[in-house]
PDB file of C-alpha atoms in Angstrom:
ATOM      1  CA  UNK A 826     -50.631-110.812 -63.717  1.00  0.00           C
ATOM      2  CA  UNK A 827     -48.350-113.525 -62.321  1.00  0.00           C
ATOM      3  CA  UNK A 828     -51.471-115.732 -61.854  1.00  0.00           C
ATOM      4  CA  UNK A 829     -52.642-115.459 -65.276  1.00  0.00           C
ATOM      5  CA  UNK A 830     -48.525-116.161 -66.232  1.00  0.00           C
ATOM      6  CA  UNK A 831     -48.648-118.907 -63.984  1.00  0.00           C
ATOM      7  CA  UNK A 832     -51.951-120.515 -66.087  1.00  0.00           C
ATOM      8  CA  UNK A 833     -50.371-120.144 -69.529  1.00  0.00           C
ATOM      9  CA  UNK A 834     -47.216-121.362 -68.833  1.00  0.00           C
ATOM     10  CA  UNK A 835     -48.690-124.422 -66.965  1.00  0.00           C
ATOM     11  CA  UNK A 836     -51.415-124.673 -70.188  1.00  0.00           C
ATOM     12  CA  UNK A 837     -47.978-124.714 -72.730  1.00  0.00           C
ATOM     13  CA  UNK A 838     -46.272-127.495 -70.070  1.00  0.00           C
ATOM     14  CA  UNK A 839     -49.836-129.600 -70.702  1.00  0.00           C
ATOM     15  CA  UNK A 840     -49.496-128.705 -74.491  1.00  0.00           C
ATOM     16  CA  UNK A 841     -46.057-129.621 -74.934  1.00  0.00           C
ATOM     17  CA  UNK A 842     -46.193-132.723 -72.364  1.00  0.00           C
ATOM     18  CA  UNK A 843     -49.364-133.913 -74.321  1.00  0.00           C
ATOM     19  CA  UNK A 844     -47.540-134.091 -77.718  1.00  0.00           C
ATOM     20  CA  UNK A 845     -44.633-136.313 -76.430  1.00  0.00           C
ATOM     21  CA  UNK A 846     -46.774-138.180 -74.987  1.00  0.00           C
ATOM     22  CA  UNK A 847     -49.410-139.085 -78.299  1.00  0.00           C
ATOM     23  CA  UNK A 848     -46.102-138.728 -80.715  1.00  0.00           C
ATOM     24  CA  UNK A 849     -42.980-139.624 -79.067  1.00  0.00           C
ATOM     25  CA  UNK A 850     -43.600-141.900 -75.680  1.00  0.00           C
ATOM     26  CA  UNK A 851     -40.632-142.799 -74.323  1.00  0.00           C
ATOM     27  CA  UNK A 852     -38.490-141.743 -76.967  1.00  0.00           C
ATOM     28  CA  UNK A 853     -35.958-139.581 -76.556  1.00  0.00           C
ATOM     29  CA  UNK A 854     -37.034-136.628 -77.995  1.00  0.00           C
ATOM     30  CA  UNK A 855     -40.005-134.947 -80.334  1.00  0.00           C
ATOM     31  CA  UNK A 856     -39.642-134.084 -83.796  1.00  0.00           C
ATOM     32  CA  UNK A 857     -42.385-131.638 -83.794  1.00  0.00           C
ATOM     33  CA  UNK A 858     -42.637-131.300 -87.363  1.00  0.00           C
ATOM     34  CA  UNK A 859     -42.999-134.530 -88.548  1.00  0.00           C
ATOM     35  CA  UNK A 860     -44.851-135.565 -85.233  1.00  0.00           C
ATOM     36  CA  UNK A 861     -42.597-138.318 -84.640  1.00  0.00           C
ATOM     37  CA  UNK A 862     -40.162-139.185 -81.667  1.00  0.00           C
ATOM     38  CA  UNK A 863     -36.249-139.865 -82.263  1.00  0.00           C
ATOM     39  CA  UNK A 864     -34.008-142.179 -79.894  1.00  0.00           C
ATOM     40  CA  UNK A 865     -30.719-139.966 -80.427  1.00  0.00           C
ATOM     41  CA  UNK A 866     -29.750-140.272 -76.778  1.00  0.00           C
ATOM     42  CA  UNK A 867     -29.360-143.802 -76.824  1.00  0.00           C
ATOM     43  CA  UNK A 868     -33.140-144.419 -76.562  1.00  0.00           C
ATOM     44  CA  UNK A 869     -33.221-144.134 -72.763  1.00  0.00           C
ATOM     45  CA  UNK A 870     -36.860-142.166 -72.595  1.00  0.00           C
ATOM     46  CA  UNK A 871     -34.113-138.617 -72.110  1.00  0.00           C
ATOM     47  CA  UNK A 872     -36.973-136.216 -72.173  1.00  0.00           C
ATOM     48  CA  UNK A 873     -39.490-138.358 -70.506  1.00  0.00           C
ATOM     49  CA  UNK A 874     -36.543-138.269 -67.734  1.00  0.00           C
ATOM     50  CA  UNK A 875     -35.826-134.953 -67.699  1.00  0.00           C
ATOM     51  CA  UNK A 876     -38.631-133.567 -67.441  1.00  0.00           C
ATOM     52  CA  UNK A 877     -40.357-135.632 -64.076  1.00  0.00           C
ATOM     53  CA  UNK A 878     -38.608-132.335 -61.715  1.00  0.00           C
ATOM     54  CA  UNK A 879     -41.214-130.022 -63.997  1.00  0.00           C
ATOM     55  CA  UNK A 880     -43.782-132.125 -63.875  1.00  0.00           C
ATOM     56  CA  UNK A 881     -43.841-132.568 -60.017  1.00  0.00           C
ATOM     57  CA  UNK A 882     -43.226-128.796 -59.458  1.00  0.00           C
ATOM     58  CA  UNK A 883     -46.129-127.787 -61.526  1.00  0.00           C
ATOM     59  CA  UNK A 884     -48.561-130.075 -60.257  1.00  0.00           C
ATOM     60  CA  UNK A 885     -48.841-132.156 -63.114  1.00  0.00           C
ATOM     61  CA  UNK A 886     -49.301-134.990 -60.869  1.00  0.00           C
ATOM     62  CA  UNK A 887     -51.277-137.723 -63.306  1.00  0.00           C
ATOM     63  CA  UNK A 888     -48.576-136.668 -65.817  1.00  0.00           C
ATOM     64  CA  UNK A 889     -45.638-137.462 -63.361  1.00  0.00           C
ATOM     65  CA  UNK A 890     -46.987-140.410 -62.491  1.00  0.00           C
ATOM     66  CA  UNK A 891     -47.583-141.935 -65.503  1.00  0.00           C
ATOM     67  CA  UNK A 892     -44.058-141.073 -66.191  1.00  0.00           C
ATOM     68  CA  UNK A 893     -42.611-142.760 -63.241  1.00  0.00           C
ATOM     69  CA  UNK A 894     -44.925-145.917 -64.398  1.00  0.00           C
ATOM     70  CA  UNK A 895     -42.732-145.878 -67.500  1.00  0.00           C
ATOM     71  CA  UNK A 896     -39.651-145.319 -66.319  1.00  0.00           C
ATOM     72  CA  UNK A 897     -40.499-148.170 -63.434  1.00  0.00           C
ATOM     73  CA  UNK A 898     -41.784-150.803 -66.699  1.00  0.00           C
ATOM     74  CA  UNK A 899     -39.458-149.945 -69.648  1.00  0.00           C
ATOM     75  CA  UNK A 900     -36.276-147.937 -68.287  1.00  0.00           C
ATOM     76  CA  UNK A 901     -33.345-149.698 -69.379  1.00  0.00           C
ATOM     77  CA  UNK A 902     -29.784-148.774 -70.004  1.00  0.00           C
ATOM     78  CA  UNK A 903     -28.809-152.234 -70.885  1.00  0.00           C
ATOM     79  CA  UNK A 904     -28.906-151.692 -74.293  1.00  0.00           C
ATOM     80  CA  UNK A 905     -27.303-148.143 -74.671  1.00  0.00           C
ATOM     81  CA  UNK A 906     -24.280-147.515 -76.402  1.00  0.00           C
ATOM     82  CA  UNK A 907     -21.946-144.630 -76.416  1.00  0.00           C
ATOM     83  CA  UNK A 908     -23.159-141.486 -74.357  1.00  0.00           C
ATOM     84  CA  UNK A 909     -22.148-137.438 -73.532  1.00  0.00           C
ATOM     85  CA  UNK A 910     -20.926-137.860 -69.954  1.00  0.00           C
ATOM     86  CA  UNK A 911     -22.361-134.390 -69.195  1.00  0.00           C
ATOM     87  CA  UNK A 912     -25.837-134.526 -70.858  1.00  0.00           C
ATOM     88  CA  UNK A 913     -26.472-137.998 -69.276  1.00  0.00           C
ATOM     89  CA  UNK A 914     -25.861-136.969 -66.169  1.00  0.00           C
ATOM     90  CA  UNK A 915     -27.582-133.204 -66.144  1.00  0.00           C
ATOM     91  CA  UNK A 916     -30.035-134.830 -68.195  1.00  0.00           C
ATOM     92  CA  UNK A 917     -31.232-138.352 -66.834  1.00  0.00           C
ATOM     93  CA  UNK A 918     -28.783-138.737 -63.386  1.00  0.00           C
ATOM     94  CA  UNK A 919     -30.213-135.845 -62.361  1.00  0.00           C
ATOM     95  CA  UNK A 920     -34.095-136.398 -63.396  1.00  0.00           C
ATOM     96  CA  UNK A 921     -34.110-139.723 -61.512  1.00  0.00           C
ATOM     97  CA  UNK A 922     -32.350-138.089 -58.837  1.00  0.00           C
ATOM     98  CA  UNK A 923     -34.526-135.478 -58.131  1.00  0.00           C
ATOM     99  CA  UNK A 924     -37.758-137.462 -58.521  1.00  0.00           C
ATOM    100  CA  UNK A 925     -36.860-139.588 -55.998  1.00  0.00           C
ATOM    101  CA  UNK A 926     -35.731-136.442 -53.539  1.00  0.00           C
ATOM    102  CA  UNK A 927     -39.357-135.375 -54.264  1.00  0.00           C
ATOM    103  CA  UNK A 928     -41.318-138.500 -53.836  1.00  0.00           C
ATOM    104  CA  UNK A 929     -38.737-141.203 -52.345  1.00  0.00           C
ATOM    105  CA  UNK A 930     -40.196-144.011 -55.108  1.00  0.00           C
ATOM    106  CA  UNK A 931     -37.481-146.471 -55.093  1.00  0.00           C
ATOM    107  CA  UNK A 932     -38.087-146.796 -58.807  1.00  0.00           C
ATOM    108  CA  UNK A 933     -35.996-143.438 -59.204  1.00  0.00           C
ATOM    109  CA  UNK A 934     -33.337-144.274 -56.952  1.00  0.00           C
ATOM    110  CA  UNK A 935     -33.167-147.932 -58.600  1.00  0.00           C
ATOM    111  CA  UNK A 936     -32.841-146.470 -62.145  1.00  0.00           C
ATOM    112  CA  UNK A 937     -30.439-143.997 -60.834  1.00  0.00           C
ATOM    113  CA  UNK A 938     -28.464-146.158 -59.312  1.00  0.00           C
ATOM    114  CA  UNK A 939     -27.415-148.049 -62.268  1.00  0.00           C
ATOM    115  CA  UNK A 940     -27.399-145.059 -64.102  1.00  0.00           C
ATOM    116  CA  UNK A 941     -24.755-143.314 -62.107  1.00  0.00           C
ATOM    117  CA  UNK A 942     -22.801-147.050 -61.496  1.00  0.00           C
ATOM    118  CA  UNK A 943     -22.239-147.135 -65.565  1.00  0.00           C
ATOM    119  CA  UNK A 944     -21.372-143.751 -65.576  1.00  0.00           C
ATOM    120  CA  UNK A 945     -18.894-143.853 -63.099  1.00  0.00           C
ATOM    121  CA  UNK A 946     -16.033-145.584 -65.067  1.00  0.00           C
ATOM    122  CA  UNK A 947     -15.679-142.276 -67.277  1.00  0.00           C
ATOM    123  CA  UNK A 948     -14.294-140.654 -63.612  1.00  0.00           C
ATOM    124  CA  UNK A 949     -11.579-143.647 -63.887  1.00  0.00           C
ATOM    125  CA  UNK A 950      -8.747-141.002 -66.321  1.00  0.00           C
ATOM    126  CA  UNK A 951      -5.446-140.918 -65.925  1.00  0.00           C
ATOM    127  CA  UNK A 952      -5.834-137.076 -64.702  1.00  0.00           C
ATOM    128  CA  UNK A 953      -9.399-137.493 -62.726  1.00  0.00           C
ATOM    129  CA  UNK A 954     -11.092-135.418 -65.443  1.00  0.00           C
ATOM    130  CA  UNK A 955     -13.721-137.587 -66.527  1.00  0.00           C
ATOM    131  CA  UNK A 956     -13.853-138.860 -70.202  1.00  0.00           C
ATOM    132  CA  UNK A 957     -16.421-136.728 -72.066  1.00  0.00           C
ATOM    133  CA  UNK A 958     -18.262-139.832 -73.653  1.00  0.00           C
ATOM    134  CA  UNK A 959     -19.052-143.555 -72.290  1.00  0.00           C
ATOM    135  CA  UNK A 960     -20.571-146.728 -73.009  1.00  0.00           C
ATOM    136  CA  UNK A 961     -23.641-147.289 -70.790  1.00  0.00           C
ATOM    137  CA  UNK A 962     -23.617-150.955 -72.002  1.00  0.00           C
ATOM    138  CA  UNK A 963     -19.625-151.686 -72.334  1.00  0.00           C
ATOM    139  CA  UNK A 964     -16.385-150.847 -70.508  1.00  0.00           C
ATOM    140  CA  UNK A 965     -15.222-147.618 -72.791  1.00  0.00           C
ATOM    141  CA  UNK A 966     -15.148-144.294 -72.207  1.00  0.00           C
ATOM    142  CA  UNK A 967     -12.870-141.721 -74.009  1.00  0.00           C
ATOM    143  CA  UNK A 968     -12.587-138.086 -75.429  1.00  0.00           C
ATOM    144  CA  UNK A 969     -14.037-136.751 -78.490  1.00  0.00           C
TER     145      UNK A 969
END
């Protein structure tokens, strides 16, 4: 039984992973519906990212490294406003971090690196809470 679990839920990963990747390539996210892909994370690739840790862990190995190709070639925060302190850093922080844990491809810990150094200014408060939102591309961060 856990085999034949094991199979479909690997079969809806391929399913799933397939879609973003004909509809939605480093976009942010899939609008399943409409078949189209939507930039509403700042256009930083956010399920592309976020998904690498399930990708490894199920085996998907062409998958992850295509991925990693992408996110080595066309990763940039450069250009990305305003962000959710939290849901960049679950989110993408944490994708980059824990591909490179699994593989040790500087790529990751590049990306991650500048990812977490533009982060880090929302940790600068006056009461050490961070700020809930940031600019990835400015000096602001701030409450909403």
């Amino acid at each position: 039984m856990a085999r034949k679990r094991r199979t479909f839920v690997r079969n809806a990963m391929k399913h799933v992973w397939d879609g973003y990747k004909t509809y939605a390539w480093g976009k942010d996210e899939l609008l399943p519906l409409s078949a189209k892909g939507r930039d509403n994370w700042g256009g930083m690739g956010t399920t592309l990212v976020d998904s690498l840790s399930t990708l490894w862990l199920m085996g998907m190995k062409v998958e992850f490294w295509e991925a990693r190709d992408w996110v080595r070639d066309h990763l940039s925060h450069d250009h990305v406003g305003a962000v959710s302190v939290f849901e960049t850093t679950i989110r993408s922080l944490g994708g980059l971090l824990s591909a490179y844990d699994f593989t040790q491809d500087k790529a990751f810990l590049e990306k991650a690196d500048d990812l977490g150094s533009r982060l880090s200014k929302a940790f600068h408060s006056p009461s050490g809470i961070p700020y809930s939102e940031t600019t990835l591309n400015g000096d602001k961060s701030y409450n909403t």
